[in-house]
XYZ file of C-alpha atoms in Angstrom:
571
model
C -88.588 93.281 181.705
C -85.268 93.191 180.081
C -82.521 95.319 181.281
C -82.042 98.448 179.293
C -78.825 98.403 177.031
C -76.063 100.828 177.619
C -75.711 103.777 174.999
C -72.914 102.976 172.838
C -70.419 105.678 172.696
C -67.550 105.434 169.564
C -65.434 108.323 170.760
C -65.454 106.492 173.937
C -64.728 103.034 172.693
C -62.296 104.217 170.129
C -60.089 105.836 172.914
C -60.082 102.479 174.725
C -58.342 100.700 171.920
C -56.046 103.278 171.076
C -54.853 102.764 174.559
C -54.979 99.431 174.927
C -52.498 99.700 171.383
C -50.268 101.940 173.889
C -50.096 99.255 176.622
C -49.010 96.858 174.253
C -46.868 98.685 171.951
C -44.726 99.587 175.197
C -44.655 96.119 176.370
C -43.184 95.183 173.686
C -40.186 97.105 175.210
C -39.485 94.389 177.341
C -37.277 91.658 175.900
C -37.140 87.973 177.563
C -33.040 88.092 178.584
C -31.512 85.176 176.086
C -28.293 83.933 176.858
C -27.244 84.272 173.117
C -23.814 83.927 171.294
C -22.283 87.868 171.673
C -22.271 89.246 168.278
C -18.883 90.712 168.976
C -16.354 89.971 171.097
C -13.036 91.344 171.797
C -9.568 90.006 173.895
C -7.325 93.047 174.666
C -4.388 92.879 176.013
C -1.723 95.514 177.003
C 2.449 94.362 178.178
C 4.551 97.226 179.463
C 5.930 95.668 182.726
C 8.876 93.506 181.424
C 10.946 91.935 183.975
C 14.223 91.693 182.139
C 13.894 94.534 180.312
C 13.291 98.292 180.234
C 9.485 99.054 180.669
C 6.929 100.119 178.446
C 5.240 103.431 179.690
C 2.031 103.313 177.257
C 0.832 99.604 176.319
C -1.087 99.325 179.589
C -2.620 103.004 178.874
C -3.491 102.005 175.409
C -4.857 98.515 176.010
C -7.282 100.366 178.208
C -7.834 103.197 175.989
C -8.857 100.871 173.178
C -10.815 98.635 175.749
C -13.073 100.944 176.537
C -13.591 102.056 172.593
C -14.728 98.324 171.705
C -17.147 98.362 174.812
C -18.410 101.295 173.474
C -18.668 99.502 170.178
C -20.830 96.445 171.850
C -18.026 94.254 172.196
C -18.017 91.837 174.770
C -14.412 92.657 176.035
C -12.070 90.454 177.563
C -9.034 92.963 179.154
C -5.819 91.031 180.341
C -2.574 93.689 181.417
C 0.881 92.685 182.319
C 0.544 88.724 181.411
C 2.447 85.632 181.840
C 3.307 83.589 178.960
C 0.780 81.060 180.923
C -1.448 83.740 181.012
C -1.510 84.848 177.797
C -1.987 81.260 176.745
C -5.088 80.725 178.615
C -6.604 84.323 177.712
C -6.004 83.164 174.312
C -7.573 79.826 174.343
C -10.468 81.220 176.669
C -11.386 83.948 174.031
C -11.385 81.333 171.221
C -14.519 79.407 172.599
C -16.323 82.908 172.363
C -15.370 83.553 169.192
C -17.366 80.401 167.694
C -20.523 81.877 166.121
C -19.212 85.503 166.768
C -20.266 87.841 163.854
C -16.996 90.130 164.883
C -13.968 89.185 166.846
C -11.246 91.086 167.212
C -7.630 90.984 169.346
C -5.915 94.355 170.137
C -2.035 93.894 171.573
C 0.552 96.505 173.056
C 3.465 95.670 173.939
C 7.061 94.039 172.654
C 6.351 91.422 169.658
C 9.440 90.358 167.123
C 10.003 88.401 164.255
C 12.498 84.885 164.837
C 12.812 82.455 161.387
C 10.035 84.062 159.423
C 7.409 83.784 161.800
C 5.633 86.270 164.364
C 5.644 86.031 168.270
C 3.915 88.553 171.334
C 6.494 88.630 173.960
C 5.204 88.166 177.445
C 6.413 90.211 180.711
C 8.104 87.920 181.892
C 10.083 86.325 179.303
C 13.577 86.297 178.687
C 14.406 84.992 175.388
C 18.400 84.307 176.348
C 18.168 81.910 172.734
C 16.169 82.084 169.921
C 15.045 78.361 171.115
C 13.032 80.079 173.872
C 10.778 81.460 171.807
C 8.593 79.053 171.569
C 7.895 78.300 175.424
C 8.022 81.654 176.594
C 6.242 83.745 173.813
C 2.897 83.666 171.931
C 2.829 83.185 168.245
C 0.926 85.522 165.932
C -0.181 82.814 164.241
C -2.084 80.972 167.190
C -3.913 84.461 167.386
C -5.402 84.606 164.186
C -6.754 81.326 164.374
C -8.604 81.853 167.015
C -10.154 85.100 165.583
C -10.711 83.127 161.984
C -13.298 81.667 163.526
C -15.705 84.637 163.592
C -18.246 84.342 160.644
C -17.877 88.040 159.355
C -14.381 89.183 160.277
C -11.770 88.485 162.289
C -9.198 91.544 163.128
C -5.974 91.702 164.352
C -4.474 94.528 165.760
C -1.066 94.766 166.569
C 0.848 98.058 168.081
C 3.961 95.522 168.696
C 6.837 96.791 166.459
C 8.675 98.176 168.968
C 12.565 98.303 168.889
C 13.276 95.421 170.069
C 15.700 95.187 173.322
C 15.632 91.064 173.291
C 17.127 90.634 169.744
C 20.624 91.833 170.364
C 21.445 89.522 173.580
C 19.686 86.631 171.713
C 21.751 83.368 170.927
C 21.584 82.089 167.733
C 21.026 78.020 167.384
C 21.364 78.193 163.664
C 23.425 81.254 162.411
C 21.495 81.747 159.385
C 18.032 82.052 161.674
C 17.030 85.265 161.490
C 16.076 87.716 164.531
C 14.638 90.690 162.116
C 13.945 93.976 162.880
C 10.294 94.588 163.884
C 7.879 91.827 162.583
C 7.442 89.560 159.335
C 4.680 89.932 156.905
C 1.835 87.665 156.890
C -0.211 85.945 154.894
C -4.362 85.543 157.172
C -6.895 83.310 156.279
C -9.728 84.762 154.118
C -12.084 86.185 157.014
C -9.010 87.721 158.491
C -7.465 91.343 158.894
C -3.973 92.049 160.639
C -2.756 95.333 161.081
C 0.639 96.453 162.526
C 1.229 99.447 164.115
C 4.786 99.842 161.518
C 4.620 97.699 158.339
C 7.159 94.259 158.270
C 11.073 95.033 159.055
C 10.535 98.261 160.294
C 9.730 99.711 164.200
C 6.999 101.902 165.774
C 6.999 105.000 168.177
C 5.853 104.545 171.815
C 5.331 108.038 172.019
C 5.322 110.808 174.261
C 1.889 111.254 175.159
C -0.621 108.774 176.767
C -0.775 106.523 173.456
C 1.097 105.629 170.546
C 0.850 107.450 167.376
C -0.798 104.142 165.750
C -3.292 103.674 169.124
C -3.919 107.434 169.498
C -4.605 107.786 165.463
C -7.211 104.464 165.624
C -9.168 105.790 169.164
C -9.375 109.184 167.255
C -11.173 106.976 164.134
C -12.647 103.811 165.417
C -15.743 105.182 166.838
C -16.657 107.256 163.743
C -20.302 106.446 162.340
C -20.511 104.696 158.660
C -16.405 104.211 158.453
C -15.692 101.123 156.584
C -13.490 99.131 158.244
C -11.143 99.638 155.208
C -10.888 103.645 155.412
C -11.004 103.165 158.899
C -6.946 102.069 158.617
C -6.765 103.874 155.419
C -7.133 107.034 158.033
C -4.534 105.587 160.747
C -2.038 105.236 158.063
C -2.107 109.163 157.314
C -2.818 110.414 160.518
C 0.972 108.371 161.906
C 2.704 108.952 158.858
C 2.179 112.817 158.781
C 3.284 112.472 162.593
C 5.905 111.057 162.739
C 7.258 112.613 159.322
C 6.577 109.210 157.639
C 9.143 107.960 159.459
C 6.488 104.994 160.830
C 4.022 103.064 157.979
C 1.207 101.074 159.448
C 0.458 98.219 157.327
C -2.967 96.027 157.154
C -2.484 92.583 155.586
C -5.306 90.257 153.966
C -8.445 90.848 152.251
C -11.895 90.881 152.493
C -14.902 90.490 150.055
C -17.275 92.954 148.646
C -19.245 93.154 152.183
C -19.239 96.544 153.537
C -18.052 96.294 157.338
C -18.752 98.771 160.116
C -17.230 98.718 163.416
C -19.901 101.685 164.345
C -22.966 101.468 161.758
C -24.038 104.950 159.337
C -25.468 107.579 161.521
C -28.860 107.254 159.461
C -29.679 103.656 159.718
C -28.060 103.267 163.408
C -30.729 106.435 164.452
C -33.570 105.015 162.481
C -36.729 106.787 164.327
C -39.143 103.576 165.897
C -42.723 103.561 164.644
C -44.750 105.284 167.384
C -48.456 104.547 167.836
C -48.669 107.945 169.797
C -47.602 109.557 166.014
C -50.030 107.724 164.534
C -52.891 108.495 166.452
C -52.061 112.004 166.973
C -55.597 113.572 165.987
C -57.061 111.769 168.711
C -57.941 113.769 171.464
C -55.388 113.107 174.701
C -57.402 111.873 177.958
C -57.207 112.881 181.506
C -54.004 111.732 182.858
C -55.858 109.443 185.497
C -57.625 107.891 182.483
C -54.260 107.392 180.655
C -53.150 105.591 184.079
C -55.694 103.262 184.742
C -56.215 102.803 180.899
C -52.581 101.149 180.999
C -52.998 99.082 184.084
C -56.835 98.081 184.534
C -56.054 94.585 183.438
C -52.647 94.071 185.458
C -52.656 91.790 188.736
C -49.983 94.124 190.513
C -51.658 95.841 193.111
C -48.434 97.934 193.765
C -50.030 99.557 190.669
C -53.782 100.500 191.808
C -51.847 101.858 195.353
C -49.683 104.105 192.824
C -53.022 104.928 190.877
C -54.592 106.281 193.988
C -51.270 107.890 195.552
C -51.510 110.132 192.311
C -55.352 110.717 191.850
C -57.250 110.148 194.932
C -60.498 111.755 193.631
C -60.256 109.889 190.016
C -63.497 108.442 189.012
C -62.098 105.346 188.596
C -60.946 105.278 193.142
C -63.485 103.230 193.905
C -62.818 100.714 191.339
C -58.850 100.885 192.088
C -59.973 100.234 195.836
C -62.163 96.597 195.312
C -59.312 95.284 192.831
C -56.666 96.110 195.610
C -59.163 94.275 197.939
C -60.027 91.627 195.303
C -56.072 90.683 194.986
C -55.268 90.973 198.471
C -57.503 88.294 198.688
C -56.731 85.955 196.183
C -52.800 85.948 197.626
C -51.149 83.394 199.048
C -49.797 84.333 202.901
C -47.293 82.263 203.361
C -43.615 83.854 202.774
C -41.767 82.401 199.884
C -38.957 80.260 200.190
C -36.518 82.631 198.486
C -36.930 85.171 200.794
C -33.476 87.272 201.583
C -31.634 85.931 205.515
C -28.902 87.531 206.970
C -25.857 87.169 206.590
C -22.469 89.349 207.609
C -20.525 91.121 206.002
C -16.290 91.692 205.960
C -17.316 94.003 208.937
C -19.024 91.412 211.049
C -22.163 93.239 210.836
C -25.484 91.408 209.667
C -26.942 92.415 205.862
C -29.466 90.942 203.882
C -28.475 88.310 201.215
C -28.278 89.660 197.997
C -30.896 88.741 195.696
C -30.632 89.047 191.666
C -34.300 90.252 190.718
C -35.880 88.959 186.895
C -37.110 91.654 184.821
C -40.679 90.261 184.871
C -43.597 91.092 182.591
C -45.173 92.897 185.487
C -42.050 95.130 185.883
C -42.596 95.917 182.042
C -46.061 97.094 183.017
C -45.310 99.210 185.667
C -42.209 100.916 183.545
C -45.271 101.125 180.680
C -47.993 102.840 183.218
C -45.498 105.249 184.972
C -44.353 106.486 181.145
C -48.200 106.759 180.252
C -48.975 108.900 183.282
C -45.635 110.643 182.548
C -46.225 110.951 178.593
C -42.370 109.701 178.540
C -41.677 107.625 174.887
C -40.246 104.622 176.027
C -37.460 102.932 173.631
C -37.097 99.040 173.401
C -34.686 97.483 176.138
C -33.455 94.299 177.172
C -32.267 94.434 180.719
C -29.841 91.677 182.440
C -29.054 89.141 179.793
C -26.612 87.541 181.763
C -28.221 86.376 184.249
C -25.692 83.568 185.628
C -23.235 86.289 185.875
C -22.229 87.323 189.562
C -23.471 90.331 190.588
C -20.514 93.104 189.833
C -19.610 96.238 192.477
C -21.763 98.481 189.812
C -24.368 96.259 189.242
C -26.816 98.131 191.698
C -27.303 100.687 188.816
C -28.663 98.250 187.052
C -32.496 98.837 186.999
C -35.468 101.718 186.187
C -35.426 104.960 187.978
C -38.589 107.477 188.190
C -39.967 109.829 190.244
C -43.654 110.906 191.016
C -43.008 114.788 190.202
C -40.415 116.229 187.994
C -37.688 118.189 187.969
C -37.191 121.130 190.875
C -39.484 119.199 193.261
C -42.464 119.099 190.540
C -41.446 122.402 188.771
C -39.769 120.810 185.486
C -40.543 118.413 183.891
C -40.436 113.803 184.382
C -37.618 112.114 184.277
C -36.698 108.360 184.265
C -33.538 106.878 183.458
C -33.542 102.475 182.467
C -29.933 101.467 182.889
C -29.829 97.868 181.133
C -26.086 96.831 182.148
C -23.214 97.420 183.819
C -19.540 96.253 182.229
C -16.543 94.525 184.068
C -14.704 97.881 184.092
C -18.164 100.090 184.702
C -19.218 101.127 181.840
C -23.068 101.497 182.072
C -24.867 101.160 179.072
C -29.248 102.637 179.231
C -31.166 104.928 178.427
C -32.096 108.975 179.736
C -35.945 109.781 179.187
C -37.573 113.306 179.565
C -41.074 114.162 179.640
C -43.104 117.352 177.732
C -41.744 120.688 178.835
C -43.709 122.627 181.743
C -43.601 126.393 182.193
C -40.333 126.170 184.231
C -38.388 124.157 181.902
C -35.463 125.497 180.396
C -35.582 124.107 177.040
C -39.236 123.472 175.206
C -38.194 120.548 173.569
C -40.520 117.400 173.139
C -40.804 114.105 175.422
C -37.578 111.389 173.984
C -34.861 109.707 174.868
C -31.226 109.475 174.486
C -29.197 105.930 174.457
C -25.859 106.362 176.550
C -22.898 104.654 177.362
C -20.970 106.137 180.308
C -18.136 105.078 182.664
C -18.917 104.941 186.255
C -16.405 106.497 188.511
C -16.705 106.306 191.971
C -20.400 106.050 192.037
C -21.453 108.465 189.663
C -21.535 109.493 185.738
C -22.353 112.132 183.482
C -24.592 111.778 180.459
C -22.832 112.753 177.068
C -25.103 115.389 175.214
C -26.602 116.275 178.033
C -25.539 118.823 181.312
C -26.736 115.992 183.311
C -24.626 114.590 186.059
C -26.076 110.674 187.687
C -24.919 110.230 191.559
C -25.616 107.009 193.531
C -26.643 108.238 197.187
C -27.518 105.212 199.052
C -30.166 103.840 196.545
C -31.343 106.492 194.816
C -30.085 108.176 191.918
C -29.291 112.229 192.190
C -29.732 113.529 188.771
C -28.311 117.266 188.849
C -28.381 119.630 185.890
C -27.093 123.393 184.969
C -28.259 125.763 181.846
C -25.775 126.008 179.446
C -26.867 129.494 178.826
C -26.436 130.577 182.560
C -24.224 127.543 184.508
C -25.306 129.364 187.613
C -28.984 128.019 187.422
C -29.119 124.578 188.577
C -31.636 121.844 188.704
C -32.147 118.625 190.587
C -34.216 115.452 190.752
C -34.161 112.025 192.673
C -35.052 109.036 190.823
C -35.981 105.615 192.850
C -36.145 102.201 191.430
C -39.307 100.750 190.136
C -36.832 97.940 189.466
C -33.571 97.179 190.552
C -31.656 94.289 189.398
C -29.448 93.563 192.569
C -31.098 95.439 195.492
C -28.610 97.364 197.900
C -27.807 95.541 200.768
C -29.468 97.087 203.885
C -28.158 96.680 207.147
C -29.970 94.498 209.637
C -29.202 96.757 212.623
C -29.649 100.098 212.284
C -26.775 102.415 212.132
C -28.167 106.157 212.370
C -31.029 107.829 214.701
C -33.193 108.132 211.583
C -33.444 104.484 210.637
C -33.644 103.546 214.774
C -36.836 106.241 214.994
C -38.291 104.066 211.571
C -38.260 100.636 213.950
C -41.180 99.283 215.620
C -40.478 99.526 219.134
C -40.716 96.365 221.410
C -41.637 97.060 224.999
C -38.549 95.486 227.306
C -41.372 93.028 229.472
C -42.784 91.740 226.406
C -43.179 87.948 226.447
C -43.631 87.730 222.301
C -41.073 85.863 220.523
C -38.629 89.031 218.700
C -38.775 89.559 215.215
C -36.030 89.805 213.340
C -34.407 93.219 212.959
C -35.516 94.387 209.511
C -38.383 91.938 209.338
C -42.236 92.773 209.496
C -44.057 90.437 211.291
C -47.728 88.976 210.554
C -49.282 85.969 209.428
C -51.248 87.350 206.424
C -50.054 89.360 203.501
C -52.785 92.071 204.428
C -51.133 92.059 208.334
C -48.123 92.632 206.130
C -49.042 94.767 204.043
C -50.612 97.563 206.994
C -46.778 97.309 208.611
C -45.029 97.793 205.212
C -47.264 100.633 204.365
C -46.280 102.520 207.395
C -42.398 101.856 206.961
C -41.487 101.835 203.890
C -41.730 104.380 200.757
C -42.168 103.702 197.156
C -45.171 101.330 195.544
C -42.601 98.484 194.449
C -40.729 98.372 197.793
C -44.074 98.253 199.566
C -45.461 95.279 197.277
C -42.169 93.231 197.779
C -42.040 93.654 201.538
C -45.574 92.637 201.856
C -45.228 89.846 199.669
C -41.672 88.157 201.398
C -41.790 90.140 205.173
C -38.507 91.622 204.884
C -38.012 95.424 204.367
């Protein structure tokens, strides 16, 4: 007798490919890191602490200032304050291998720069120019700089707040009497690709100021990070803004030209915020699933079984348990038990004191899939994100921010509603660049807003940030991320969450030995006339992944944490 065929149900079989388009439409989020040519790139450099003469209060301030602009403008920034002629030199050289294949490159310099014969130099700290035959060993010329930026392919820019009354012209010997020392700098003439603009136009000085910037470097940080402004009206703008204060007595001046190309150092609000296709818009009629189903919908084909643990943590009486059970079982099996190679060994710190190596993690397809499943369950819209391109950078102080951040409940211990927060990198001089996520609104939220995201780019100062936009304020505690919040309408009401990493990129060092009562009482304890050979402190001992896996469960917290110290033995 043949075996009686199932009864075909559409609605049901139409939800399972709608969901199974989810699942893939949100891996796509994940992005292979490529260790591509950066699009942009940027050398800054800021001179105010000359050695033979009077310093400079503000170049330092504005070479930072302007710094942090670019980053903000996804330039890859090289900073370099206070330099040596031998150290402008190599900063110089160095940035010109980066700017082969560059779409943008651009130099910004504060500081003392002057004009000897007709041609352009950047004065160093140290230099002290006693004849105008100096100049050549112990400044940098203008001209070196703007071949190095000519290389770009789109544009190569120039920037120049270096007209500054000159205190090394008077004392200057002369080794031809008709060679001219001239009063602020000479014009110029750039190659075709290239922009220079000074600060005052040729022969005449600029302001320091009073305030933290120059006129010229306050007017362009007011302007550079405006939306759809052509790089031409961008300096167009600077021109007016430092003539009308300093009662025209200072012109800045942009030499060269460009072609018909429209150039933006910060694209058009409308084409920059573009909304993403989103198969959840498209398939809005459909009717929306348990959440259980919507979980195991996006992970019943995945090998992690960090995810079926998380499954059943969250919905212990789905009808899908027992099935979430025998694939736990199924791939406990099918591990290997012996402990890779890789795994973390101690090591000590400045202190003396034993830590764990640390480790730089891979954003892995199976990381994708559990940031996809945990923003399924949490009906979060997940953007597109590349996390860690450089990978053969060194780990940086900041770099533990680096990572995904949820929570199993929401806001208000479960009140509000989810959060998750993707930081994708972390800058030389800490700015972190990501993404903040918020689920639908629940009864207690303050706003009724839908699920989305914002994109941010925020400096990290000692250990925290706050989210532009937003009343949201991001604290590292140990290795989880405080996210605190107030209503606008009523500052007084306050709101909290604690996000953990479902990836991290460098993990936080732990110590080996514990150093408070509360990590001693989470130790196995070893009975004194014990004959066993110790474990290591910090280790979990057993023979088998599943042994493994029994001790992690009971020690430590968190799906991902569990499935790593089961797979290498080390908490």
């Amino acid at each position: 007798m043949l075996p009686s065929r199932p009864i075909f149900d559409p609605g049901q079989y139409l939800m399972r490919i709608f969901w199974v388009a989810v699942l893939v439409a949100t891996s796509l989020s994940f992005v292979p890191p490529v260790l591509a040519q950066q699009a942009r790139v940027a050398l800054v450099i800021g001179n105010g602490a000359y050695e033979k003469v009077p310093e400079l209060p503000n170049p330092t301030r504005d070479a930072s200032d302007i710094a942090r602009a670019l980053e903000r403008l996804d330039f890859k920034v090289t900073q370099v304050k206070n330099a040596t002629a031998q150290e402008m030199r190599k900063a110089v050289v160095e940035f010109g291998r980066t700017t082969e294949g560059a779409d943008l490159a651009a130099v910004f310099y504060a500081g003392h720069g002057m004009e000897v014969g007709g041609e352009n130099w950047l004065i160093p700290i140290g230099a002290e120019l006693r004849s105008d035959t100096d100049i050549e060993s112990e400044a940098i010329s203008l001209r070196s700089v703007s071949l190095q930026v000519s290389k770009a392919r789109k544009l190569g820019l120039v920037i120049l707040d270096a007209c500054r009354n000159n205190p090394f012209a008077a004392k200057m010997k002369r080794s031809i009497a008709t060679r001219a020392v001239a009063r602020g700098l000479a014009p110029t003439e750039p190659s075709d690709n290239v922009l220079i603009a000074y600060a005052a136009r040729d022969g005449t000085t600029a302001s320091d100021g009073d305030g933290r910037n120059s006129p010229f470097t306050a007017s362009l940080l007011r302007h550079i990070e405006t939306p759809g402004l052509e790089i031409s009206f961008l300096f167009r703008r600077v021109r007016d803004d430092v003539m009308a204060a300093t009662k025209r007595e200072q012109q800045p001046f942009v030499y060269g030209s460009l072609s018909k190309e429209e150039i933006y150092l910060k694209a058009p609000a409308a084409s920059a915020q573009a909304p993403a296709a989103s198969p959840l818009a498209a398939a809005a009629p459909a009717p929306a699933p348990a959440d259980d189903e919507k979980f195991w919908l996006a992970i019943q084909t995945s090998t992690v079984t960090g995810l079926y643990e998380e499954f059943l943590a969250r919905y212990p009486r789905s009808g899908h348990a027992a099935e979430a059970r025998q694939r736990i079982k199924d791939l406990k099996a099918s591990e290997v038990a012996a402990v890779p190679s890789s795994t973390a060994s101690p090591t000590s710190d400045a202190s003396g004191r034993q830590t764990k190596a640390v480790a730089r993690n891979v954003f892995a397809p199976e990381d994708n899939q559990k940031v996809a499943a945990i923003a399924a369950a949490q009906q979060l819209k997940l953007p597109s994100f590349t996390i860690a391109s450089d990978q053969d950078v060194p780990p940086k102080s900041n770099s533990k921010f680096v990572g995904v951040w949820s929570n199993k409940r929401g806001w208000t211990n479960g009140k509000g509603r989810y959060a998750m927060l993707i930081v994708t990198e972390v800058s030389d001089t800490g700015l972190a660049k990501g993404y903040y996520l918020w689920g639908p609104p629940t009864k207690a939220s303050w706003a009724k807003d839908e699920a989305g995201y914002r994109s941010f780019a925020e400096y990290i100062t000692d250990s925290k940030f706050s989210i532009t936009g937003t009343p949201v304020t991001v604290r590292m505690e140990k290795n989880v991320l405080a996210l605190s919040s107030f209503r606008k309408e009523k500052p007084s009401d306050t709101a909290s969450i604690e996000l953990r990493p479902v990836w991290q990129l460098v993990p936080v060092p732990e110590e080996v030995e514990p150093s408070t009562k509360r990590e001693k009482a989470s130790q196995p304890v070893v009975k004194r006339e014990s004959t066993a050979e110790p474990r290591a402190p910090g280790g979990v001992g057993g023979t088998s992944m599943e042994e493994r896996y029994r001790a992690c469960k009971k020690l430590v917290k968190g799906f991902a944490r569990r499935e790593s110290c089961a797979r290498t033995g080390v908490i």
